[in-house]
XYZ file of C-alpha atoms in Angstrom:
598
model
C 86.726 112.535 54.558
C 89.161 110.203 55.804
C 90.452 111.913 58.770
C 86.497 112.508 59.317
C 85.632 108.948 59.631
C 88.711 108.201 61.613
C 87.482 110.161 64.480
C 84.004 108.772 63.981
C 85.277 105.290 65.023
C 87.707 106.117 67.110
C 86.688 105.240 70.740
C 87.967 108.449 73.020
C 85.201 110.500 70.692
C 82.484 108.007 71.717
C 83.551 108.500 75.246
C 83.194 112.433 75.324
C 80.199 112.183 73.367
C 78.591 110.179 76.174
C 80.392 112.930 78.611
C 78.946 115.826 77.049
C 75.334 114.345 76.288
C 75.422 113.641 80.088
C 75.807 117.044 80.845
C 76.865 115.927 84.335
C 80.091 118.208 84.998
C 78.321 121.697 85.949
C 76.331 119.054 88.713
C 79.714 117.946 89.922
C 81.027 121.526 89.854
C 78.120 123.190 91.975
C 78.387 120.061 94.280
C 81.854 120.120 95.001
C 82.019 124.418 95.053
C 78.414 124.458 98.112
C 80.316 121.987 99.957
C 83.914 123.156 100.192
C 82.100 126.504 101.571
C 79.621 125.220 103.799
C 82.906 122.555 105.509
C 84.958 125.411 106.328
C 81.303 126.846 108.799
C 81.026 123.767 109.995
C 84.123 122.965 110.816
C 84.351 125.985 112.700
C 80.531 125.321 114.622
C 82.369 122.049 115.804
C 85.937 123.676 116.640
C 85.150 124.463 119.940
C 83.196 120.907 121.039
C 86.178 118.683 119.255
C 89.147 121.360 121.784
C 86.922 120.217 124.690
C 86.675 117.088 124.289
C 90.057 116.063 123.491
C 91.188 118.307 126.366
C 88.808 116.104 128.720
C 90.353 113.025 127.479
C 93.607 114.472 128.168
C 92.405 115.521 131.705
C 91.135 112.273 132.189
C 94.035 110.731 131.233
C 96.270 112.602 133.646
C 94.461 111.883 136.841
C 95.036 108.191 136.143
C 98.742 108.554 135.358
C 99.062 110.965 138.392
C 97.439 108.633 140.419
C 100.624 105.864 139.289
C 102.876 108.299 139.484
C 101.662 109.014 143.546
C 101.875 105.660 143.776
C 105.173 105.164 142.756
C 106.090 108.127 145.529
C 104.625 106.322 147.766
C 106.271 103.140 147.713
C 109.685 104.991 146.784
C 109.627 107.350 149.578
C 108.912 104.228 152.384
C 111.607 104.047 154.131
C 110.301 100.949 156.330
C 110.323 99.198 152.827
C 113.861 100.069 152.297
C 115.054 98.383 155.517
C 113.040 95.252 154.369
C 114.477 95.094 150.874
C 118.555 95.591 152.566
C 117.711 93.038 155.209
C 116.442 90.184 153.144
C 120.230 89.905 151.646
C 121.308 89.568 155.034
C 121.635 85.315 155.142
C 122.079 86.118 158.987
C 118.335 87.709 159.485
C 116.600 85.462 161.284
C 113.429 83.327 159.898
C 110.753 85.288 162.082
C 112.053 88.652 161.290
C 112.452 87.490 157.554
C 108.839 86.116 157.764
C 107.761 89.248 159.534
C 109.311 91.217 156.774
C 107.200 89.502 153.731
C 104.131 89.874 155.807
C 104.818 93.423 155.831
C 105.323 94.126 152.466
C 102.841 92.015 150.792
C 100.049 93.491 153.255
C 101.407 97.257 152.398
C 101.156 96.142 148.452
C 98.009 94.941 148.211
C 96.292 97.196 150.592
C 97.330 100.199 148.534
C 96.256 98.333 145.064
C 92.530 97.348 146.834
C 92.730 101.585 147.711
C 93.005 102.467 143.969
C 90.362 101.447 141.141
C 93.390 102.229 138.123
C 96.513 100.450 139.965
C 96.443 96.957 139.057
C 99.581 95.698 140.723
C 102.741 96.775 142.595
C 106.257 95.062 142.014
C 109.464 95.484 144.272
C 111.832 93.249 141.997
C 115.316 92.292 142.763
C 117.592 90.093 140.315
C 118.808 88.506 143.343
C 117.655 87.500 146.130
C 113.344 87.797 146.932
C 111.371 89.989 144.644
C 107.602 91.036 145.728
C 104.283 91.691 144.483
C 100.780 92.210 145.457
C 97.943 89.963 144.241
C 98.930 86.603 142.194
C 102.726 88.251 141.798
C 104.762 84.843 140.141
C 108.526 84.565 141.259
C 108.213 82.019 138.905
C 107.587 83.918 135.952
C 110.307 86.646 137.099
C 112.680 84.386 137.331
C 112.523 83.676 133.797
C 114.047 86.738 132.868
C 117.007 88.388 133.464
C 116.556 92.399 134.393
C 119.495 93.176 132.038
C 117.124 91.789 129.134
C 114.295 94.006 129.357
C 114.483 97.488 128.126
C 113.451 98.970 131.200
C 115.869 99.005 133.848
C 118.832 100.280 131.973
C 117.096 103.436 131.612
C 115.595 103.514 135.152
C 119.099 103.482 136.401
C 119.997 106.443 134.151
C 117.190 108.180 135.435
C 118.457 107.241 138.886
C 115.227 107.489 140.875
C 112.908 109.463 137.969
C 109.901 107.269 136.815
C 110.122 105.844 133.432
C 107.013 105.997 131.674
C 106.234 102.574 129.602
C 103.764 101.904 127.078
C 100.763 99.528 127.889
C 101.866 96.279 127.450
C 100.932 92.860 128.988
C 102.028 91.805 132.504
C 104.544 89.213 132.385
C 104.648 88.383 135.901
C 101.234 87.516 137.027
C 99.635 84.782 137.387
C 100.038 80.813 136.627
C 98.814 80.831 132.782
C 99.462 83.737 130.095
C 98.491 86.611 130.912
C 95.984 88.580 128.506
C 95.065 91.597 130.401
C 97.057 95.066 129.912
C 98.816 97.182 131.913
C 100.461 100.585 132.071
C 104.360 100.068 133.989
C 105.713 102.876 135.868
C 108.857 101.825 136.621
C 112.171 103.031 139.062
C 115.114 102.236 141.017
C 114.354 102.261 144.886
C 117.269 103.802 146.660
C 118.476 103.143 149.994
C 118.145 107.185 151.724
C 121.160 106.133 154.004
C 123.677 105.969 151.241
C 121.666 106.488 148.047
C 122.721 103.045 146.233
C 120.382 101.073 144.516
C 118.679 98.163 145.882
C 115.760 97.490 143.805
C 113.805 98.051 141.243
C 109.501 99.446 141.927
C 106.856 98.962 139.493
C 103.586 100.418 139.360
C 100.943 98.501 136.783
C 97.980 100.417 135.603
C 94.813 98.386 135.081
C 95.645 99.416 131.224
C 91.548 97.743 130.245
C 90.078 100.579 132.487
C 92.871 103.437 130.875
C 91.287 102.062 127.320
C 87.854 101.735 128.451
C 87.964 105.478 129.653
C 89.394 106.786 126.538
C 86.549 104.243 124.366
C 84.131 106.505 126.447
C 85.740 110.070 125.435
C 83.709 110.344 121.495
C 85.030 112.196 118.590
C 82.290 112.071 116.004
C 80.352 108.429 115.198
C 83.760 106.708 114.719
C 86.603 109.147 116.033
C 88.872 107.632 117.979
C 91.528 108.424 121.124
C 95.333 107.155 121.476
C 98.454 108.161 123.576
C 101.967 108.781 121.894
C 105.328 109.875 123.233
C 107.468 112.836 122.322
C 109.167 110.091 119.302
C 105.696 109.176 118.177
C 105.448 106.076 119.289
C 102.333 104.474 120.051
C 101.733 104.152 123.961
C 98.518 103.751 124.647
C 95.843 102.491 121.952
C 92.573 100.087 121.530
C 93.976 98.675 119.076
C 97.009 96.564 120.708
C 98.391 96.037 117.588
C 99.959 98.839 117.177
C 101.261 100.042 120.570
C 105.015 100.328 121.044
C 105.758 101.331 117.276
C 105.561 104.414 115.584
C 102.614 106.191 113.889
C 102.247 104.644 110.557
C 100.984 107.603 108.435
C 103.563 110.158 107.921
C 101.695 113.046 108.122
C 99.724 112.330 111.081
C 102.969 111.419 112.947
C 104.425 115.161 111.603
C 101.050 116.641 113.318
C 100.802 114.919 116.498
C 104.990 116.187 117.128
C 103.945 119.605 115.871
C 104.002 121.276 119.214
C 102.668 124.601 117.972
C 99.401 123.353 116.577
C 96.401 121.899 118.500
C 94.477 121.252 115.244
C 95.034 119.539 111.908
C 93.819 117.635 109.125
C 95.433 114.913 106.665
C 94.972 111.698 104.419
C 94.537 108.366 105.504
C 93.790 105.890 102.755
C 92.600 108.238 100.478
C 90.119 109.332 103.169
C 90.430 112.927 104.794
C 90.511 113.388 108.640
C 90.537 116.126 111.430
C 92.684 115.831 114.020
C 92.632 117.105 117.753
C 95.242 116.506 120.640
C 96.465 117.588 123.896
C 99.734 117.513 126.207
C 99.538 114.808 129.147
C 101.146 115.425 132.650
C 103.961 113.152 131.901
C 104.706 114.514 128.484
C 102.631 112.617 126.240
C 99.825 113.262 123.779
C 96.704 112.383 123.677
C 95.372 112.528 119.730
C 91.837 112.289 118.540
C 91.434 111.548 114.977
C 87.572 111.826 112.570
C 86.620 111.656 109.330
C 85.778 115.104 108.088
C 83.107 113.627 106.239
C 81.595 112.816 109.611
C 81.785 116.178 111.143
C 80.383 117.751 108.302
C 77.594 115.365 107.392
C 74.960 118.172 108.109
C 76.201 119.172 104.446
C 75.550 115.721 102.562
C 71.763 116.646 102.704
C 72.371 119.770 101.293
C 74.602 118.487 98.676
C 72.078 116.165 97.721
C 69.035 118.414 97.055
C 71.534 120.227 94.603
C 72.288 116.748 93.115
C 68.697 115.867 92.539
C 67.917 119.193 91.140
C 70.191 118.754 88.908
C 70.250 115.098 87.330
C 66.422 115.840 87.159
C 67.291 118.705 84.236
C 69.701 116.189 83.203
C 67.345 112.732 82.605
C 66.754 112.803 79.349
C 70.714 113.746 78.293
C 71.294 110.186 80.877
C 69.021 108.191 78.854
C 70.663 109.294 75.565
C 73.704 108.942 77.309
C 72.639 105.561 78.628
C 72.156 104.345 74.830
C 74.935 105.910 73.405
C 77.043 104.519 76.391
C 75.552 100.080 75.903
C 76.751 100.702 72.390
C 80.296 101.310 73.475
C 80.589 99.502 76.463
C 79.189 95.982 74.691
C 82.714 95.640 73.173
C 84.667 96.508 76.299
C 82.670 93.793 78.452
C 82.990 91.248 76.147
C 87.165 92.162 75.942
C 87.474 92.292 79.451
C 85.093 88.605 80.229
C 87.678 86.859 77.721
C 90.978 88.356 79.733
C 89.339 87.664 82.874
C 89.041 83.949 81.510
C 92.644 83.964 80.611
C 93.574 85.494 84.139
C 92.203 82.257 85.819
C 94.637 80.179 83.666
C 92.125 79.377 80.419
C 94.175 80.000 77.108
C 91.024 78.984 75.089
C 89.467 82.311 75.305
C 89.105 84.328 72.271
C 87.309 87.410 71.724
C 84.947 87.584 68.930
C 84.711 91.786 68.807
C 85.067 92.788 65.270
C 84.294 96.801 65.270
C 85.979 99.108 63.466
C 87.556 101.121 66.129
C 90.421 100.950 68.979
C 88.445 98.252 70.628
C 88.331 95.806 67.662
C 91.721 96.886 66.904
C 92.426 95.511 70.883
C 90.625 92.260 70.310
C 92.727 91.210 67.289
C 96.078 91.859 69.627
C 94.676 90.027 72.198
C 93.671 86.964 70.329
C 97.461 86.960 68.497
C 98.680 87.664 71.853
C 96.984 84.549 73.696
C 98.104 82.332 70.759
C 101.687 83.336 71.187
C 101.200 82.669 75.032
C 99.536 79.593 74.303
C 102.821 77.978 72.207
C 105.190 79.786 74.983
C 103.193 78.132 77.613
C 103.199 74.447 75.920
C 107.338 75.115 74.797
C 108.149 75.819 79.051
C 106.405 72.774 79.865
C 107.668 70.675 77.626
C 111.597 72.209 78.190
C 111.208 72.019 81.944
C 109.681 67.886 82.009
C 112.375 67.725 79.558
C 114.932 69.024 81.938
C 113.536 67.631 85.160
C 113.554 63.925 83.485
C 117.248 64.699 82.570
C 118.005 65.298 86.113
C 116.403 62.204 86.712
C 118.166 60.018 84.442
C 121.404 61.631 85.267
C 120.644 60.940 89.130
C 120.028 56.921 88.087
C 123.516 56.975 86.582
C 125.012 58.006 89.845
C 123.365 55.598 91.776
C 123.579 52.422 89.505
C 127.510 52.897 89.307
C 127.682 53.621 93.024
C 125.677 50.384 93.467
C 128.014 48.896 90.981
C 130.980 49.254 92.357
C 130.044 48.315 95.826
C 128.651 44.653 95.012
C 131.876 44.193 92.417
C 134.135 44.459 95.608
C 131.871 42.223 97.597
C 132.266 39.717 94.662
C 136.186 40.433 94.411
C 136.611 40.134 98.117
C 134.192 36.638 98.041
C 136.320 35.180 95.233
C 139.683 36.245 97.059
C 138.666 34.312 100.064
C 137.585 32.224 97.598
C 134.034 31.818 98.445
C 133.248 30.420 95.217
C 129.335 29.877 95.592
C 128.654 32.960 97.337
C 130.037 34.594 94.710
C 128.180 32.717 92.214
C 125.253 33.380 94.071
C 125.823 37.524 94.023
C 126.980 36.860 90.062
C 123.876 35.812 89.498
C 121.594 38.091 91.603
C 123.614 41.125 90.239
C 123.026 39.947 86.255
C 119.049 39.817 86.872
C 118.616 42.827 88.752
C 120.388 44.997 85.990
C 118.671 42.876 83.599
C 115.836 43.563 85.360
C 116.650 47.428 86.393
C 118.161 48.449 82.973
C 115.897 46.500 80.608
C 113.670 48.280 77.344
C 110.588 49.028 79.465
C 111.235 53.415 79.310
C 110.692 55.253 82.729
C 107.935 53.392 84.344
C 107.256 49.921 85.861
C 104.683 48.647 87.622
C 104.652 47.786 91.422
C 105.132 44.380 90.942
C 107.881 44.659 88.507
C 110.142 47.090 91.239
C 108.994 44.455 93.856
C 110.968 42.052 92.412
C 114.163 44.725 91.363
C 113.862 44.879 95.138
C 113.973 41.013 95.959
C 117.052 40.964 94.067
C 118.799 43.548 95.790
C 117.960 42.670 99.334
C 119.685 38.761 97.847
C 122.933 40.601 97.067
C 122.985 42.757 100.747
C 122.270 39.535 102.190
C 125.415 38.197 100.694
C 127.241 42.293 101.303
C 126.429 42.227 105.014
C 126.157 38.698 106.146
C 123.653 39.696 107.325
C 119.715 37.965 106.815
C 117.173 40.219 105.707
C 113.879 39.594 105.376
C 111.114 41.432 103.034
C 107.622 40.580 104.215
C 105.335 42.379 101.124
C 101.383 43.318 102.329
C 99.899 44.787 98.655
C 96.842 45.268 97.288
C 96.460 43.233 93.988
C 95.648 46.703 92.234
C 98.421 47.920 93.779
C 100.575 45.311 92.029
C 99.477 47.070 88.782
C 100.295 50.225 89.663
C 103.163 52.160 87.255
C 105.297 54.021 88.900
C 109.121 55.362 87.843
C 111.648 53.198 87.793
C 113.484 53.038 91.288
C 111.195 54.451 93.219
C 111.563 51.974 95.892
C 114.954 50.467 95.817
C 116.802 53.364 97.380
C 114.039 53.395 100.068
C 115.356 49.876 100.513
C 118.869 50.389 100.955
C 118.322 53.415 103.257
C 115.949 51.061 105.691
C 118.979 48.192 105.068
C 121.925 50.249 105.598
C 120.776 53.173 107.792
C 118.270 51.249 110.105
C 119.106 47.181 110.432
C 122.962 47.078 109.330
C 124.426 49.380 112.329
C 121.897 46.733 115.238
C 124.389 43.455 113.897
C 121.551 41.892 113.703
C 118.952 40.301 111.316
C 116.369 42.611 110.356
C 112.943 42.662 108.604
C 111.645 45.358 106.351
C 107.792 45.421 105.831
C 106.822 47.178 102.182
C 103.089 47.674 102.405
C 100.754 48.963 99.281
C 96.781 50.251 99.696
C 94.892 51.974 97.014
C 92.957 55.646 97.367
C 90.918 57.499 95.792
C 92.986 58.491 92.486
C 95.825 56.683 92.989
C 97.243 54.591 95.941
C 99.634 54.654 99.127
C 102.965 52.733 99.842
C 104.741 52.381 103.371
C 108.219 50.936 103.944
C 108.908 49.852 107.262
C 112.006 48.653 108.792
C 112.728 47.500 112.830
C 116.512 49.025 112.640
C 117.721 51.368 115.111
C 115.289 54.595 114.208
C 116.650 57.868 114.615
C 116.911 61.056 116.814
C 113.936 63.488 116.428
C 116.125 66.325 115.322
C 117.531 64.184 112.678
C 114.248 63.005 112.021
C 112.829 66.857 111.538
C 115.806 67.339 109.806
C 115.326 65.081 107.130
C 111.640 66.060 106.952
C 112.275 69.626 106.367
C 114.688 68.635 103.544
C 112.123 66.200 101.531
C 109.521 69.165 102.083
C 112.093 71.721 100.744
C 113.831 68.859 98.201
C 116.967 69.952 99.533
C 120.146 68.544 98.017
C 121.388 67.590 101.489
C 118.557 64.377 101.281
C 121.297 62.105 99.164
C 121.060 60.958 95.678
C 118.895 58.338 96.720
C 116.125 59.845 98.530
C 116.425 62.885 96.633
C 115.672 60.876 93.238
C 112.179 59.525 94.571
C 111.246 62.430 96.237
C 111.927 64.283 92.009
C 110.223 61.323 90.657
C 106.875 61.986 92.614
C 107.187 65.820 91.962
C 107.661 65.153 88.188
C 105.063 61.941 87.434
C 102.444 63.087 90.133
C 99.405 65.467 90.824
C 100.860 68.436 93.715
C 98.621 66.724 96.593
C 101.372 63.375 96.912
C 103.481 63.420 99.530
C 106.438 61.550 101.255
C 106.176 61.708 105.274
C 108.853 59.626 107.264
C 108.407 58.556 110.904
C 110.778 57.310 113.613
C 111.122 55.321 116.538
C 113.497 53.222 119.067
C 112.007 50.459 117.106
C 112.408 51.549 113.441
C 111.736 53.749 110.982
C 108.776 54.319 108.212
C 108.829 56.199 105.448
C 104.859 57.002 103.236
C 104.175 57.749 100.174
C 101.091 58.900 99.136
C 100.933 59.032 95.164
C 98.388 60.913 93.521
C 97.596 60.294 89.662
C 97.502 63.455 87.270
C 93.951 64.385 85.712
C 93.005 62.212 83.488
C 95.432 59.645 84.189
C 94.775 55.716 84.896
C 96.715 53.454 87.014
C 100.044 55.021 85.306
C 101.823 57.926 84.638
């Protein structure tokens, strides 16, 4: 009896109960058997049409490369050329034969690229000396690169005088602005037929938007598709740019299109079947077509569904039952699955409130334990890591106040040494109120006005440091004033501007602390007129507050922790420079639910 109402509850039982009451697997059965026999005569019916037309597109295809390729001959086999490209390194040619010479060759170019509707261009290049081209040819842009950089020539002199068949690409020599049309390079090294050396390099260009647009035209099916690889694989020619020049993503369809024995094939592309087509180009390429089965065989869908309707209509009233059986299950599952969805977008609140007797309720009472245990885990982190990041903080204060320290205690020894009596006085007594002032019982956090006047102190004793005058010219908001923020947030701001900026000019300098309120919280600017800084020091420093890199300095590096620690993720700190200073923003952000502190 036990065992008995165990399975009663249990949830798998409730899920083949719904199954069976269905009564929807002999429907899936007879689907799936009519249409795996009526594919295969279909498949054969369009056999025959999907051979011919890849074997047009492949014709196609071939007249356009042949027609580059004669091209290439052409211009190759001119042996007037030849005697223009040799003489034009001659400094002693004279300017009228030289002129005559260009003349020649740029009429011969673009004559013969007006005569053909797929050449785009014609290139005689040269790494020294004058290169050619028809059309809006840029020596410019050649000269840019170096022929030993591009992939091309290295194996056109292997080849020695064989073309070397490129993928489409964009031309990088044409034009004034970038270029966005595509072209097909045929590339080779022109020889000179009295001695067979190499003088230049000749370049054929495709118009590679007509080669796509006559491939577009070529259909496979509704959505079948054309593209071009090489004996590797690798994409050549393809609508969709992104992927020329690499290799054919999908495994198996790469293992196809190399198959040389096999004209036909089928494989998996995203868990979507396809039938594939291709044919051999002139040059040694492939042309592949590629369709959805599902597309060539779609005269079977309405088959399939007569059979379908046929049967769910014997099967309605096992659906409704099914239907019933099915909310009563289900109910449970939604519920369970709303609450984790909750807790997926961060809210630790959600409970479930599914109390059934099987798996399900079982599930719920695990995931409420578990979301309590996450909760306390959650709350312990935070609490460790503001514990730890305030640490850091602390122990960063105690580097700088010592370093401070130390450095205004050997001003004072060096003032009473030369004895300077009432200087020193005067940095005695600056010194005791700033570190009554900086290390006094308020905690972490002081208002503006209160580091204001930390900061007045300093600049007295770096007055009396430098002997140098310093002025601080303040421009703040009177809610501003009230503002908390953590202690020393703006002295070592201060010093930077002081020591980095106005100290190195010799001269008296003026640093200009300005405070606006936003919307949630407000905005502070130091500005000094000191001597600025380079721009790639100035990026440099940038990138480190962005990254809070330890290369920023204690200083810098403690307010730049303080604002990550005490404020919302939208403050920032953004510093500008000039010849005529430097300025460093911050933007502060309160937390939600926070006033004018932290």
């Amino acid at each position: 009896m036990i065992k008995k109402g165990m399975y009663k509850h249990r949830f798998a039982t409730k899920v083949v109960a719904i199954i069976l009451v269905c009564s929807l697997i002999p429907t899936f059965f007879t689907s799936v058997f009519y249409y795996i026999s009526s594919s295969n005569i279909v498949k054969e019916n369009v056999r025959d049409s999907s051979l011919q037309i890849s074997q047009q597109a492949a014709d196609s295809l071939s007249y356009i490369l042949a027609t580059g390729s004669d091209m290439s001959d052409l211009v190759y086999s001119n042996e007037r050329i030849q005697e223009v490209v040799v003489e034009d390194v001659d400094e002693n040619l004279p300017f009228v034969t030289r002129q005559e010479n260009n003349e020649y060759l740029s009429s011969f170019l673009n004559s013969n690229v007006y005569s053909s509707s797929f050449v785009k261009a014609i290139y005689i290049l040269k790494q020294d000396g004058r290169s050619w081209g028809s059309g809006t040819f840029s020596e410019y842009k050649f000269s840019q690169y170096e022929l030993s950089d591009l992939y091309w020539p290295e194996e056109a002199t292997e080849l020695d005088g064989e073309i070397v068949w490129t993928n489409l690409q964009l031309d990088l020599f044409r034009g004034a602005g970038e270029n966005t049309e595509y072209v097909l390079p045929i590339s080779r090294v022109m020889k000179d037929f009295t001695d067979l050396s190499t003088i230049a390099y000749v370049q054929v260009l495709l118009d590679g938007d007509a080669i796509i647009d006559k491939i577009n035209e070529i259909k496979l099916g509704e959505t079948g598709r054309f593209f071009v690889v090489d004996s590797e694989g690798k994409v050549m020619i393809d609508s969709k740019t992104d992927r020329i020049g690499s290799l054919i993503r999908n495994q198996e369809l790469r293992l196809a299109a190399l198959n040389t024995y096999e004209t036909e094939f089928e494989f998996e592309l995203e868990g979507t079947a396809y039938y594939g087509v291709k044919q051999t180009v002139a040059n040694g390429w492939t042309v592949v077509g590629t369709v959805p089965i599902e597309e060539i065989t779609g005269e079977l869908l309405s088959i399939q569904y007569i059979v379908i309707l046929s049967s769910l209509f014997f099967s309605i009233i096992a659906i409704m039952i099914g239907l019933f059986v099915a909310r009563k299950v289900t109910e449970p599952v939604k519920t369970l699955t709303y609450q984790m969805k909750r807790v997926g977008k961060g809210d630790l609140n959600a409970r479930t409130s599914v109390q059934t007797s099987d798996e399900i309720g079982e599930m719920s009472m695990e995931f409420n334990r578990m979301i309590e245990q996450i909760d306390q885990l959650v709350v312990q982190v935070k609490t460790e890591q503001v514990q730890k990041k305030e640490a850091e903080l602390r122990a960063i204060k105690h580097r700088i106040n010592p370093h401070f320290l130390f450095n205004t205690l050997s001003t004072i020894k060096w003032l009473l040494t030369f004895k300077q009596f009432d200087r020193a006085n005067v940095a005695l007594t600056s010194l005791n109120r700033l570190l009554e002032a900086n290390m006094g019982k308020k905690g972490t956090f002081v208002t503006i006005a209160e580091e204001i006047d930390i900061v007045e102190k300093f600049i007295d004793i770096m007055k009396i440091r430098y002997e140098q005058e310093f002025h601080l010219i303040l421009d703040l908001e009177e809610s501003v004033k009230a503002f908390h923020v953590p202690q020393m947030l703006l002295q070592p701001i201060v010093e930077n501007a002081i020591f980095h900026g106005i100290v190195p000019k010799g001269v008296e300098g003026t640093v200009l602390i300005t405070g606006r309120s936003i919307e949630k919280g407000i905005r502070l600017t130091v500005q000094d007129d000191g001597m600025g800084m380079s721009e790639e020091s100035l990026n440099a420093i940038n990138h480190a507050v962005q990254t809070k890199s330890k290369s920023l300095g204690i200083g810098l590096l403690h307010v730049v922790d303080s604002i990550d620690l005490y404020f919302a993720p939208e403050s920032t700190v953004m510093i500008n420079s000039d010849a005529k200073g430097t300025t460093l923003s911050i933007t502060l952000i309160q937390k939600n639910g926070e006033g004018n502190h932290v």
